[in-house]
PDB file of C-alpha atoms in Angstrom:
ATOM      1  CA  MET V   1     -72.214 -11.919-206.121  1.00  0.00           C
ATOM      2  CA  SER V   2     -72.986 -13.408-209.552  1.00  0.00           C
ATOM      3  CA  SER V   3     -76.287 -13.862-211.418  1.00  0.00           C
ATOM      4  CA  THR V   4     -77.947 -16.675-213.351  1.00  0.00           C
ATOM      5  CA  LYS V   5     -80.881 -16.460-215.718  1.00  0.00           C
ATOM      6  CA  SER V   6     -83.845 -18.863-215.691  1.00  0.00           C
ATOM      7  CA  ASN V   7     -87.170 -18.383-217.521  1.00  0.00           C
ATOM      8  CA  GLY V   8     -86.260 -14.781-218.208  1.00  0.00           C
ATOM      9  CA  ILE V   9     -85.745 -14.003-214.518  1.00  0.00           C
ATOM     10  CA  VAL V  10     -82.319 -13.024-213.289  1.00  0.00           C
ATOM     11  CA  LYS V  11     -81.519 -14.614-209.940  1.00  0.00           C
ATOM     12  CA  LYS V  12     -78.586 -13.869-207.682  1.00  0.00           C
ATOM     13  CA  THR V  13     -76.134 -16.421-206.377  1.00  0.00           C
ATOM     14  CA  HIS V  14     -73.749 -15.728-203.525  1.00  0.00           C
ATOM     15  CA  LEU V  15     -70.023 -15.986-203.994  1.00  0.00           C
ATOM     16  CA  PRO V  16     -67.921 -17.021-200.995  1.00  0.00           C
ATOM     17  CA  SER V  17     -66.485 -14.144-199.008  1.00  0.00           C
ATOM     18  CA  PRO V  18     -62.933 -13.359-200.100  1.00  0.00           C
ATOM     19  CA  SER V  19     -60.079 -14.302-197.819  1.00  0.00           C
ATOM     20  CA  ALA V  20     -57.435 -11.812-196.751  1.00  0.00           C
ATOM     21  CA  THR V  21     -55.072 -13.351-199.296  1.00  0.00           C
ATOM     22  CA  GLU V  22     -57.569 -12.878-202.111  1.00  0.00           C
ATOM     23  CA  LEU V  23     -58.079  -9.258-201.113  1.00  0.00           C
ATOM     24  CA  GLU V  24     -54.333  -8.653-201.113  1.00  0.00           C
ATOM     25  CA  GLU V  25     -53.951 -10.246-204.532  1.00  0.00           C
ATOM     26  CA  ASP V  26     -56.701  -8.043-205.944  1.00  0.00           C
ATOM     27  CA  ASP V  27     -54.356  -5.065-205.973  1.00  0.00           C
ATOM     28  CA  PRO V  28     -50.900  -5.723-204.492  1.00  0.00           C
ATOM     29  CA  SER V  29     -50.010  -2.023-204.681  1.00  0.00           C
ATOM     30  CA  VAL V  30     -52.619  -1.258-202.004  1.00  0.00           C
ATOM     31  CA  LYS V  31     -51.093  -2.425-198.727  1.00  0.00           C
ATOM     32  CA  LEU V  32     -53.415  -4.592-196.654  1.00  0.00           C
ATOM     33  CA  GLN V  33     -53.761  -3.506-193.028  1.00  0.00           C
ATOM     34  CA  PRO V  34     -53.631  -6.238-190.363  1.00  0.00           C
ATOM     35  CA  SER V  35     -56.734  -7.882-188.940  1.00  0.00           C
ATOM     36  CA  ASP V  36     -55.202  -8.195-185.467  1.00  0.00           C
ATOM     37  CA  LEU V  37     -54.517  -5.248-183.161  1.00  0.00           C
ATOM     38  CA  LYS V  38     -51.098  -6.625-182.155  1.00  0.00           C
ATOM     39  CA  ASP V  39     -49.941  -6.171-185.763  1.00  0.00           C
ATOM     40  CA  TYR V  40     -51.417  -2.683-186.137  1.00  0.00           C
ATOM     41  CA  PHE V  41     -49.453   0.089-187.817  1.00  0.00           C
ATOM     42  CA  PHE V  42     -50.530   3.681-188.380  1.00  0.00           C
ATOM     43  CA  PRO V  43     -50.884   4.453-192.110  1.00  0.00           C
ATOM     44  CA  ALA V  44     -48.783   7.511-192.881  1.00  0.00           C
ATOM     45  CA  HIS V  45     -47.745   6.983-196.507  1.00  0.00           C
ATOM     46  CA  ARG V  46     -49.729  10.061-197.576  1.00  0.00           C
ATOM     47  CA  LEU V  47     -49.303  12.120-194.424  1.00  0.00           C
ATOM     48  CA  LYS V  48     -47.275  15.253-195.103  1.00  0.00           C
ATOM     49  CA  THR V  49     -44.087  15.584-193.098  1.00  0.00           C
ATOM     50  CA  GLN V  50     -43.414  19.191-194.100  1.00  0.00           C
ATOM     51  CA  LEU V  51     -45.715  22.192-194.444  1.00  0.00           C
ATOM     52  CA  GLU V  52     -45.887  23.299-198.059  1.00  0.00           C
ATOM     53  CA  ALA V  53     -47.279  26.784-197.415  1.00  0.00           C
ATOM     54  CA  ASP V  54     -45.854  29.600-195.329  1.00  0.00           C
ATOM     55  CA  ASP V  55     -45.643  29.511-191.539  1.00  0.00           C
ATOM     56  CA  THR V  56     -48.888  31.428-191.145  1.00  0.00           C
ATOM     57  CA  LYS V  57     -50.902  28.328-192.093  1.00  0.00           C
ATOM     58  CA  GLU V  58     -52.166  26.003-189.343  1.00  0.00           C
ATOM     59  CA  PRO V  59     -51.696  22.292-190.187  1.00  0.00           C
ATOM     60  CA  VAL V  60     -54.798  20.100-189.883  1.00  0.00           C
ATOM     61  CA  VAL V  61     -55.691  16.432-190.281  1.00  0.00           C
ATOM     62  CA  ILE V  62     -59.288  15.558-191.173  1.00  0.00           C
ATOM     63  CA  VAL V  63     -60.879  12.411-189.702  1.00  0.00           C
ATOM     64  CA  ALA V  64     -64.233  10.854-190.650  1.00  0.00           C
ATOM     65  CA  CYS V  65     -65.678   8.173-188.365  1.00  0.00           C
ATOM     66  CA  GLY V  66     -68.438   5.805-189.468  1.00  0.00           C
ATOM     67  CA  SER V  67     -69.442   2.319-190.523  1.00  0.00           C
ATOM     68  CA  PHE V  68     -68.608   2.728-194.248  1.00  0.00           C
ATOM     69  CA  SER V  69     -70.629  -0.392-195.012  1.00  0.00           C
ATOM     70  CA  PRO V  70     -70.107   0.062-197.897  1.00  0.00           C
ATOM     71  CA  ILE V  71     -68.064   3.161-198.646  1.00  0.00           C
ATOM     72  CA  THR V  72     -69.909   5.374-201.158  1.00  0.00           C
ATOM     73  CA  TYR V  73     -69.066   8.202-203.501  1.00  0.00           C
ATOM     74  CA  LEU V  74     -70.531  10.651-200.986  1.00  0.00           C
ATOM     75  CA  HIS V  75     -67.993   9.477-198.395  1.00  0.00           C
ATOM     76  CA  LEU V  76     -65.277  10.452-200.854  1.00  0.00           C
ATOM     77  CA  ARG V  77     -67.037  13.618-201.929  1.00  0.00           C
ATOM     78  CA  ILE V  78     -67.352  15.119-198.443  1.00  0.00           C
ATOM     79  CA  PHE V  79     -63.572  15.124-198.063  1.00  0.00           C
ATOM     80  CA  GLU V  80     -63.208  17.058-201.300  1.00  0.00           C
ATOM     81  CA  MET V  81     -65.917  19.472-200.138  1.00  0.00           C
ATOM     82  CA  ALA V  82     -64.019  19.927-196.883  1.00  0.00           C
ATOM     83  CA  LYS V  83     -60.799  20.510-198.803  1.00  0.00           C
ATOM     84  CA  ASP V  84     -62.426  23.193-200.970  1.00  0.00           C
ATOM     85  CA  TYR V  85     -63.952  24.863-197.907  1.00  0.00           C
ATOM     86  CA  ILE V  86     -60.613  24.931-196.085  1.00  0.00           C
ATOM     87  CA  LEU V  87     -58.778  26.385-199.075  1.00  0.00           C
ATOM     88  CA  GLU V  88     -61.363  29.117-199.582  1.00  0.00           C
ATOM     89  CA  ASN V  89     -62.384  30.024-196.032  1.00  0.00           C
ATOM     90  CA  THR V  90     -59.666  29.197-193.507  1.00  0.00           C
ATOM     91  CA  ASN V  91     -56.001  29.595-192.710  1.00  0.00           C
ATOM     92  CA  PHE V  92     -55.504  25.817-192.497  1.00  0.00           C
ATOM     93  CA  GLU V  93     -53.241  23.582-194.549  1.00  0.00           C
ATOM     94  CA  ILE V  94     -54.407  19.966-194.854  1.00  0.00           C
ATOM     95  CA  VAL V  95     -51.609  17.497-194.125  1.00  0.00           C
ATOM     96  CA  GLY V  96     -53.716  14.323-194.257  1.00  0.00           C
ATOM     97  CA  GLY V  97     -57.196  12.819-194.323  1.00  0.00           C
ATOM     98  CA  TYR V  98     -58.435   9.574-192.745  1.00  0.00           C
ATOM     99  CA  TYR V  99     -61.445   7.273-192.656  1.00  0.00           C
ATOM    100  CA  SER V 100     -61.833   5.432-189.351  1.00  0.00           C
ATOM    101  CA  PRO V 101     -64.307   2.521-189.714  1.00  0.00           C
ATOM    102  CA  VAL V 102     -66.075   1.356-186.549  1.00  0.00           C
ATOM    103  CA  SER V 103     -65.385  -2.062-185.043  1.00  0.00           C
ATOM    104  CA  ASP V 104     -67.650  -5.084-185.365  1.00  0.00           C
ATOM    105  CA  HIS V 105     -68.931  -4.312-181.864  1.00  0.00           C
ATOM    106  CA  TYR V 106     -70.830  -1.278-183.110  1.00  0.00           C
ATOM    107  CA  GLN V 107     -74.458  -2.343-182.852  1.00  0.00           C
ATOM    108  CA  LYS V 108     -75.751  -1.706-186.353  1.00  0.00           C
ATOM    109  CA  GLU V 109     -77.864  -4.035-188.466  1.00  0.00           C
ATOM    110  CA  GLY V 110     -76.293  -5.145-191.732  1.00  0.00           C
ATOM    111  CA  LEU V 111     -72.758  -4.146-190.756  1.00  0.00           C
ATOM    112  CA  ALA V 112     -70.184  -5.930-192.927  1.00  0.00           C
ATOM    113  CA  PRO V 113     -67.143  -7.466-191.182  1.00  0.00           C
ATOM    114  CA  SER V 114     -64.602  -4.820-190.265  1.00  0.00           C
ATOM    115  CA  HIS V 115     -61.762  -6.274-192.366  1.00  0.00           C
ATOM    116  CA  HIS V 116     -63.988  -6.059-195.454  1.00  0.00           C
ATOM    117  CA  ARG V 117     -64.993  -2.469-194.678  1.00  0.00           C
ATOM    118  CA  VAL V 118     -61.384  -1.455-194.107  1.00  0.00           C
ATOM    119  CA  ARG V 119     -60.303  -3.124-197.334  1.00  0.00           C
ATOM    120  CA  MET V 120     -63.103  -1.508-199.357  1.00  0.00           C
ATOM    121  CA  GLY V 121     -61.987   1.842-197.989  1.00  0.00           C
ATOM    122  CA  GLU V 122     -58.323   1.185-198.769  1.00  0.00           C
ATOM    123  CA  LEU V 123     -59.054   0.228-202.357  1.00  0.00           C
ATOM    124  CA  ALA V 124     -61.412   3.185-202.802  1.00  0.00           C
ATOM    125  CA  VAL V 125     -58.998   5.853-201.585  1.00  0.00           C
ATOM    126  CA  GLU V 126     -55.946   4.394-203.305  1.00  0.00           C
ATOM    127  CA  ARG V 127     -57.789   4.352-206.628  1.00  0.00           C
ATOM    128  CA  THR V 128     -59.563   7.701-206.408  1.00  0.00           C
ATOM    129  CA  SER V 129     -57.508  10.012-204.177  1.00  0.00           C
ATOM    130  CA  THR V 130     -53.969  11.273-203.709  1.00  0.00           C
ATOM    131  CA  TRP V 131     -54.251  12.296-200.050  1.00  0.00           C
ATOM    132  CA  LEU V 132     -56.810  10.118-198.231  1.00  0.00           C
ATOM    133  CA  MET V 133     -56.042   7.042-196.104  1.00  0.00           C
ATOM    134  CA  VAL V 134     -57.898   4.442-194.032  1.00  0.00           C
ATOM    135  CA  ASP V 135     -56.876   3.744-190.442  1.00  0.00           C
ATOM    136  CA  ALA V 136     -57.842   0.314-189.046  1.00  0.00           C
ATOM    137  CA  TRP V 137     -57.179   1.065-185.359  1.00  0.00           C
ATOM    138  CA  GLU V 138     -60.800   1.717-184.356  1.00  0.00           C
ATOM    139  CA  SER V 139     -62.054  -1.283-186.350  1.00  0.00           C
ATOM    140  CA  LEU V 140     -59.647  -3.595-184.475  1.00  0.00           C
ATOM    141  CA  GLN V 141     -60.868  -2.670-180.991  1.00  0.00           C
ATOM    142  CA  SER V 142     -62.598  -5.329-178.883  1.00  0.00           C
ATOM    143  CA  GLU V 143     -65.419  -2.931-178.031  1.00  0.00           C
ATOM    144  CA  TYR V 144     -67.136   0.139-179.425  1.00  0.00           C
ATOM    145  CA  THR V 145     -64.806   3.148-179.231  1.00  0.00           C
ATOM    146  CA  ARG V 146     -66.182   6.603-178.509  1.00  0.00           C
ATOM    147  CA  THR V 147     -65.455   9.273-181.111  1.00  0.00           C
ATOM    148  CA  ALA V 148     -63.544  11.360-178.568  1.00  0.00           C
ATOM    149  CA  LEU V 149     -61.114   8.472-178.016  1.00  0.00           C
ATOM    150  CA  VAL V 150     -60.692   7.965-181.761  1.00  0.00           C
ATOM    151  CA  LEU V 151     -59.631  11.598-182.131  1.00  0.00           C
ATOM    152  CA  ASP V 152     -57.270  11.132-179.168  1.00  0.00           C
ATOM    153  CA  HIS V 153     -55.720   8.205-181.061  1.00  0.00           C
ATOM    154  CA  PHE V 154     -55.000  10.376-184.107  1.00  0.00           C
ATOM    155  CA  ASN V 155     -53.598  13.122-181.908  1.00  0.00           C
ATOM    156  CA  GLU V 156     -51.294  10.605-180.221  1.00  0.00           C
ATOM    157  CA  GLU V 157     -50.076   9.071-183.491  1.00  0.00           C
ATOM    158  CA  ILE V 158     -49.459  12.397-185.224  1.00  0.00           C
ATOM    159  CA  ASN V 159     -48.525  14.870-182.497  1.00  0.00           C
ATOM    160  CA  ILE V 160     -47.077  12.722-179.713  1.00  0.00           C
ATOM    161  CA  LYS V 161     -45.382   9.842-181.527  1.00  0.00           C
ATOM    162  CA  ARG V 162     -44.371  11.830-184.614  1.00  0.00           C
ATOM    163  CA  GLY V 163     -44.013  15.243-183.011  1.00  0.00           C
ATOM    164  CA  GLY V 164     -46.419  16.947-185.406  1.00  0.00           C
ATOM    165  CA  ILE V 165     -45.185  18.352-188.704  1.00  0.00           C
ATOM    166  CA  MET V 166     -41.962  20.086-189.664  1.00  0.00           C
ATOM    167  CA  SER V 167     -42.031  23.765-190.597  1.00  0.00           C
ATOM    168  CA  ASN V 168     -38.869  25.857-190.999  1.00  0.00           C
ATOM    169  CA  GLY V 169     -36.820  23.378-189.006  1.00  0.00           C
ATOM    170  CA  LYS V 170     -39.284  23.164-186.115  1.00  0.00           C
ATOM    171  CA  TYR V 171     -42.089  20.738-185.290  1.00  0.00           C
ATOM    172  CA  ARG V 172     -45.581  22.180-185.102  1.00  0.00           C
ATOM    173  CA  HIS V 173     -48.760  20.783-183.577  1.00  0.00           C
ATOM    174  CA  VAL V 174     -51.309  19.407-186.059  1.00  0.00           C
ATOM    175  CA  LYS V 175     -54.956  20.221-185.376  1.00  0.00           C
ATOM    176  CA  VAL V 176     -57.291  17.198-185.610  1.00  0.00           C
ATOM    177  CA  LEU V 177     -60.722  17.945-187.096  1.00  0.00           C
ATOM    178  CA  LEU V 178     -63.722  15.609-187.130  1.00  0.00           C
ATOM    179  CA  LEU V 179     -65.540  15.556-190.476  1.00  0.00           C
ATOM    180  CA  ALA V 180     -69.218  14.720-190.075  1.00  0.00           C
ATOM    181  CA  GLY V 181     -72.619  15.110-191.666  1.00  0.00           C
ATOM    182  CA  GLY V 182     -75.378  17.269-190.262  1.00  0.00           C
ATOM    183  CA  ASP V 183     -77.286  14.150-189.200  1.00  0.00           C
ATOM    184  CA  LEU V 184     -74.485  13.090-186.853  1.00  0.00           C
ATOM    185  CA  ILE V 185     -74.299  16.533-185.318  1.00  0.00           C
ATOM    186  CA  GLU V 186     -78.049  16.524-184.695  1.00  0.00           C
ATOM    187  CA  SER V 187     -77.584  13.255-182.787  1.00  0.00           C
ATOM    188  CA  PHE V 188     -75.750  15.337-180.172  1.00  0.00           C
ATOM    189  CA  LYS V 189     -79.171  16.202-178.747  1.00  0.00           C
ATOM    190  CA  THR V 190     -80.175  12.540-178.246  1.00  0.00           C
ATOM    191  CA  PRO V 191     -80.321  11.940-174.473  1.00  0.00           C
ATOM    192  CA  GLY V 192     -77.620   9.574-173.223  1.00  0.00           C
ATOM    193  CA  LEU V 193     -75.933   9.156-176.603  1.00  0.00           C
ATOM    194  CA  TRP V 194     -73.118  11.665-176.080  1.00  0.00           C
ATOM    195  CA  SER V 195     -71.649  12.770-172.754  1.00  0.00           C
ATOM    196  CA  ASP V 196     -71.112  16.477-172.193  1.00  0.00           C
ATOM    197  CA  ASP V 197     -67.440  15.806-171.447  1.00  0.00           C
ATOM    198  CA  ASP V 198     -66.988  14.072-174.808  1.00  0.00           C
ATOM    199  CA  LEU V 199     -68.744  16.864-176.687  1.00  0.00           C
ATOM    200  CA  HIS V 200     -66.568  19.511-175.028  1.00  0.00           C
ATOM    201  CA  HIS V 201     -63.518  17.418-175.887  1.00  0.00           C
ATOM    202  CA  ILE V 202     -64.516  16.784-179.521  1.00  0.00           C
ATOM    203  CA  VAL V 203     -65.655  20.293-180.370  1.00  0.00           C
ATOM    204  CA  GLY V 204     -63.564  22.328-177.952  1.00  0.00           C
ATOM    205  CA  ASP V 205     -60.207  20.546-177.946  1.00  0.00           C
ATOM    206  CA  TYR V 206     -60.342  19.391-181.562  1.00  0.00           C
ATOM    207  CA  GLY V 207     -63.005  20.829-183.867  1.00  0.00           C
ATOM    208  CA  CYS V 208     -65.672  19.830-186.379  1.00  0.00           C
ATOM    209  CA  LEU V 209     -66.222  20.220-190.091  1.00  0.00           C
ATOM    210  CA  ILE V 210     -69.941  19.685-190.650  1.00  0.00           C
ATOM    211  CA  VAL V 211     -71.335  18.938-194.096  1.00  0.00           C
ATOM    212  CA  GLU V 212     -74.977  19.915-194.486  1.00  0.00           C
ATOM    213  CA  ARG V 213     -77.340  17.096-195.394  1.00  0.00           C
ATOM    214  CA  THR V 214     -80.801  17.281-196.911  1.00  0.00           C
ATOM    215  CA  GLY V 215     -83.363  18.240-194.258  1.00  0.00           C
ATOM    216  CA  ALA V 216     -80.790  19.000-191.553  1.00  0.00           C
ATOM    217  CA  ASP V 217     -80.820  22.550-190.173  1.00  0.00           C
ATOM    218  CA  VAL V 218     -77.204  22.638-189.042  1.00  0.00           C
ATOM    219  CA  TRP V 219     -77.062  26.373-188.358  1.00  0.00           C
ATOM    220  CA  GLY V 220     -80.276  26.310-186.361  1.00  0.00           C
ATOM    221  CA  PHE V 221     -79.036  23.391-184.296  1.00  0.00           C
ATOM    222  CA  LEU V 222     -75.662  25.038-183.776  1.00  0.00           C
ATOM    223  CA  LEU V 223     -77.345  28.112-182.313  1.00  0.00           C
ATOM    224  CA  SER V 224     -79.654  26.076-180.067  1.00  0.00           C
ATOM    225  CA  HIS V 225     -77.116  23.611-178.616  1.00  0.00           C
ATOM    226  CA  ASP V 226     -75.295  25.040-175.598  1.00  0.00           C
ATOM    227  CA  ILE V 227     -72.000  23.161-176.056  1.00  0.00           C
ATOM    228  CA  LEU V 228     -71.818  23.664-179.815  1.00  0.00           C
ATOM    229  CA  TYR V 229     -72.632  27.334-179.415  1.00  0.00           C
ATOM    230  CA  GLN V 230     -69.947  27.696-176.739  1.00  0.00           C
ATOM    231  CA  HIS V 231     -67.353  26.294-179.156  1.00  0.00           C
ATOM    232  CA  ARG V 232     -68.920  27.745-182.324  1.00  0.00           C
ATOM    233  CA  LYS V 233     -65.606  29.228-183.494  1.00  0.00           C
ATOM    234  CA  ASN V 234     -64.288  25.670-183.699  1.00  0.00           C
ATOM    235  CA  VAL V 235     -67.210  24.450-185.834  1.00  0.00           C
ATOM    236  CA  TYR V 236     -67.111  24.898-189.607  1.00  0.00           C
ATOM    237  CA  VAL V 237     -70.316  24.364-191.584  1.00  0.00           C
ATOM    238  CA  ILE V 238     -69.887  23.282-195.206  1.00  0.00           C
ATOM    239  CA  LYS V 239     -72.860  23.988-197.429  1.00  0.00           C
ATOM    240  CA  GLN V 240     -73.748  21.463-200.127  1.00  0.00           C
ATOM    241  CA  LEU V 241     -74.384  23.358-203.344  1.00  0.00           C
ATOM    242  CA  ILE V 242     -75.530  20.160-205.065  1.00  0.00           C
ATOM    243  CA  TYR V 243     -77.331  17.887-202.627  1.00  0.00           C
ATOM    244  CA  ASN V 244     -76.500  14.185-202.529  1.00  0.00           C
ATOM    245  CA  ASP V 245     -78.195  12.122-199.826  1.00  0.00           C
ATOM    246  CA  ILE V 246     -76.904   8.692-200.780  1.00  0.00           C
ATOM    247  CA  SER V 247     -75.844   6.668-197.737  1.00  0.00           C
ATOM    248  CA  SER V 248     -74.466   3.230-196.938  1.00  0.00           C
ATOM    249  CA  THR V 249     -77.795   2.328-195.331  1.00  0.00           C
ATOM    250  CA  LYS V 250     -79.739   3.207-198.478  1.00  0.00           C
ATOM    251  CA  VAL V 251     -77.333   1.199-200.627  1.00  0.00           C
ATOM    252  CA  ARG V 252     -77.705  -1.854-198.349  1.00  0.00           C
ATOM    253  CA  LEU V 253     -81.501  -1.613-198.291  1.00  0.00           C
ATOM    254  CA  PHE V 254     -81.658  -1.196-202.067  1.00  0.00           C
ATOM    255  CA  HIS V 255     -79.417  -4.228-202.498  1.00  0.00           C
ATOM    256  CA  MET V 256     -81.438  -6.338-200.021  1.00  0.00           C
ATOM    257  CA  ASP V 257     -84.785  -5.447-201.623  1.00  0.00           C
ATOM    258  CA  CYS V 258     -83.502  -6.577-205.008  1.00  0.00           C
ATOM    259  CA  MET V 259     -82.249  -9.850-203.545  1.00  0.00           C
ATOM    260  CA  LEU V 260     -85.590 -10.584-201.874  1.00  0.00           C
ATOM    261  CA  LEU V 261     -87.433 -10.017-205.145  1.00  0.00           C
ATOM    262  CA  ASN V 262     -84.873 -11.977-207.185  1.00  0.00           C
ATOM    263  CA  LEU V 263     -84.235  -8.878-209.258  1.00  0.00           C
ATOM    264  CA  TYR V 264     -80.975  -7.728-210.744  1.00  0.00           C
ATOM    265  CA  LYS V 265     -80.212  -4.080-210.051  1.00  0.00           C
ATOM    266  CA  ASN V 266     -76.650  -2.890-210.045  1.00  0.00           C
ATOM    267  CA  ILE V 267     -75.320  -0.337-207.579  1.00  0.00           C
ATOM    268  CA  ASN V 268     -72.968   1.367-210.009  1.00  0.00           C
ATOM    269  CA  PHE V 269     -72.447   5.058-209.210  1.00  0.00           C
ATOM    270  CA  PHE V 270     -73.871   4.613-205.692  1.00  0.00           C
ATOM    271  CA  THR V 271     -70.800   2.858-204.392  1.00  0.00           C
ATOM    272  CA  LEU V 272     -67.465   2.070-205.946  1.00  0.00           C
ATOM    273  CA  ILE V 273     -66.947  -1.015-208.081  1.00  0.00           C
ATOM    274  CA  LEU V 274     -63.746  -2.346-206.560  1.00  0.00           C
ATOM    275  CA  GLY V 275     -63.230  -5.535-208.524  1.00  0.00           C
ATOM    276  CA  VAL V 276     -63.756  -7.722-205.451  1.00  0.00           C
ATOM    277  CA  GLN V 277     -66.964  -9.351-204.233  1.00  0.00           C
ATOM    278  CA  PHE V 278     -67.496  -7.821-200.801  1.00  0.00           C
ATOM    279  CA  PRO V 279     -70.555  -8.716-198.698  1.00  0.00           C
ATOM    280  CA  ILE V 280     -72.659  -5.600-198.117  1.00  0.00           C
ATOM    281  CA  THR V 281     -75.740  -7.166-196.515  1.00  0.00           C
TER     282      THR V 281
END
């Protein structure tokens, strides 16, 4: 989006949405994932193939599901918080980290097209991280995909198709962990939103890293929810020492309010400036 000035008032003008070719040309070093499921490939260019620590460490892959419309600094920050927590408090070794953007069939107002959200994520992680990746599989589905099935997809790609990770000449199973905010975990209590079978599968068979969010009593909810309490040893609560409650929704609303009032307000330091004009409304 560009801006023009008339009578001292800055007005916004829309730029056409970039084509896939234009997105690819923006940074050729960042490989563009396909926009059709038949051409899908699992991104593994940063996935470790060998454990770096001793055999006592348990290999884990961290997965964050969400709209990422747009991706924000907090989305990047929570992975680093999870990494610090794992290094300091667990016997895990991280072998990879993934964002899994939802498909266009996820019923959410203001959701940008999936290929734009995937591309924003790709550019963000390639420019700011050495270990994170974006997987387009969920975004390419023809219907909304339950979180439990998304985790199954990662388990299949990493443990079944690739055999896990090599350690001392043998392949070992990689544990898949869901990374989520306290607000998502509290949605577990919403009637009809999550099935008990899915919750047992997500928390019991895989596991959760939960980042506290402002106003969310994660520990209290963990103790009061029967399924979470049953699998409490598979739930890891990460405390935010410096609270940051920025979200994609807040960024979109801020951007829309400014457009309606014909005001110019930039979103620097809320979301990443990627050098491409992506639609975020």
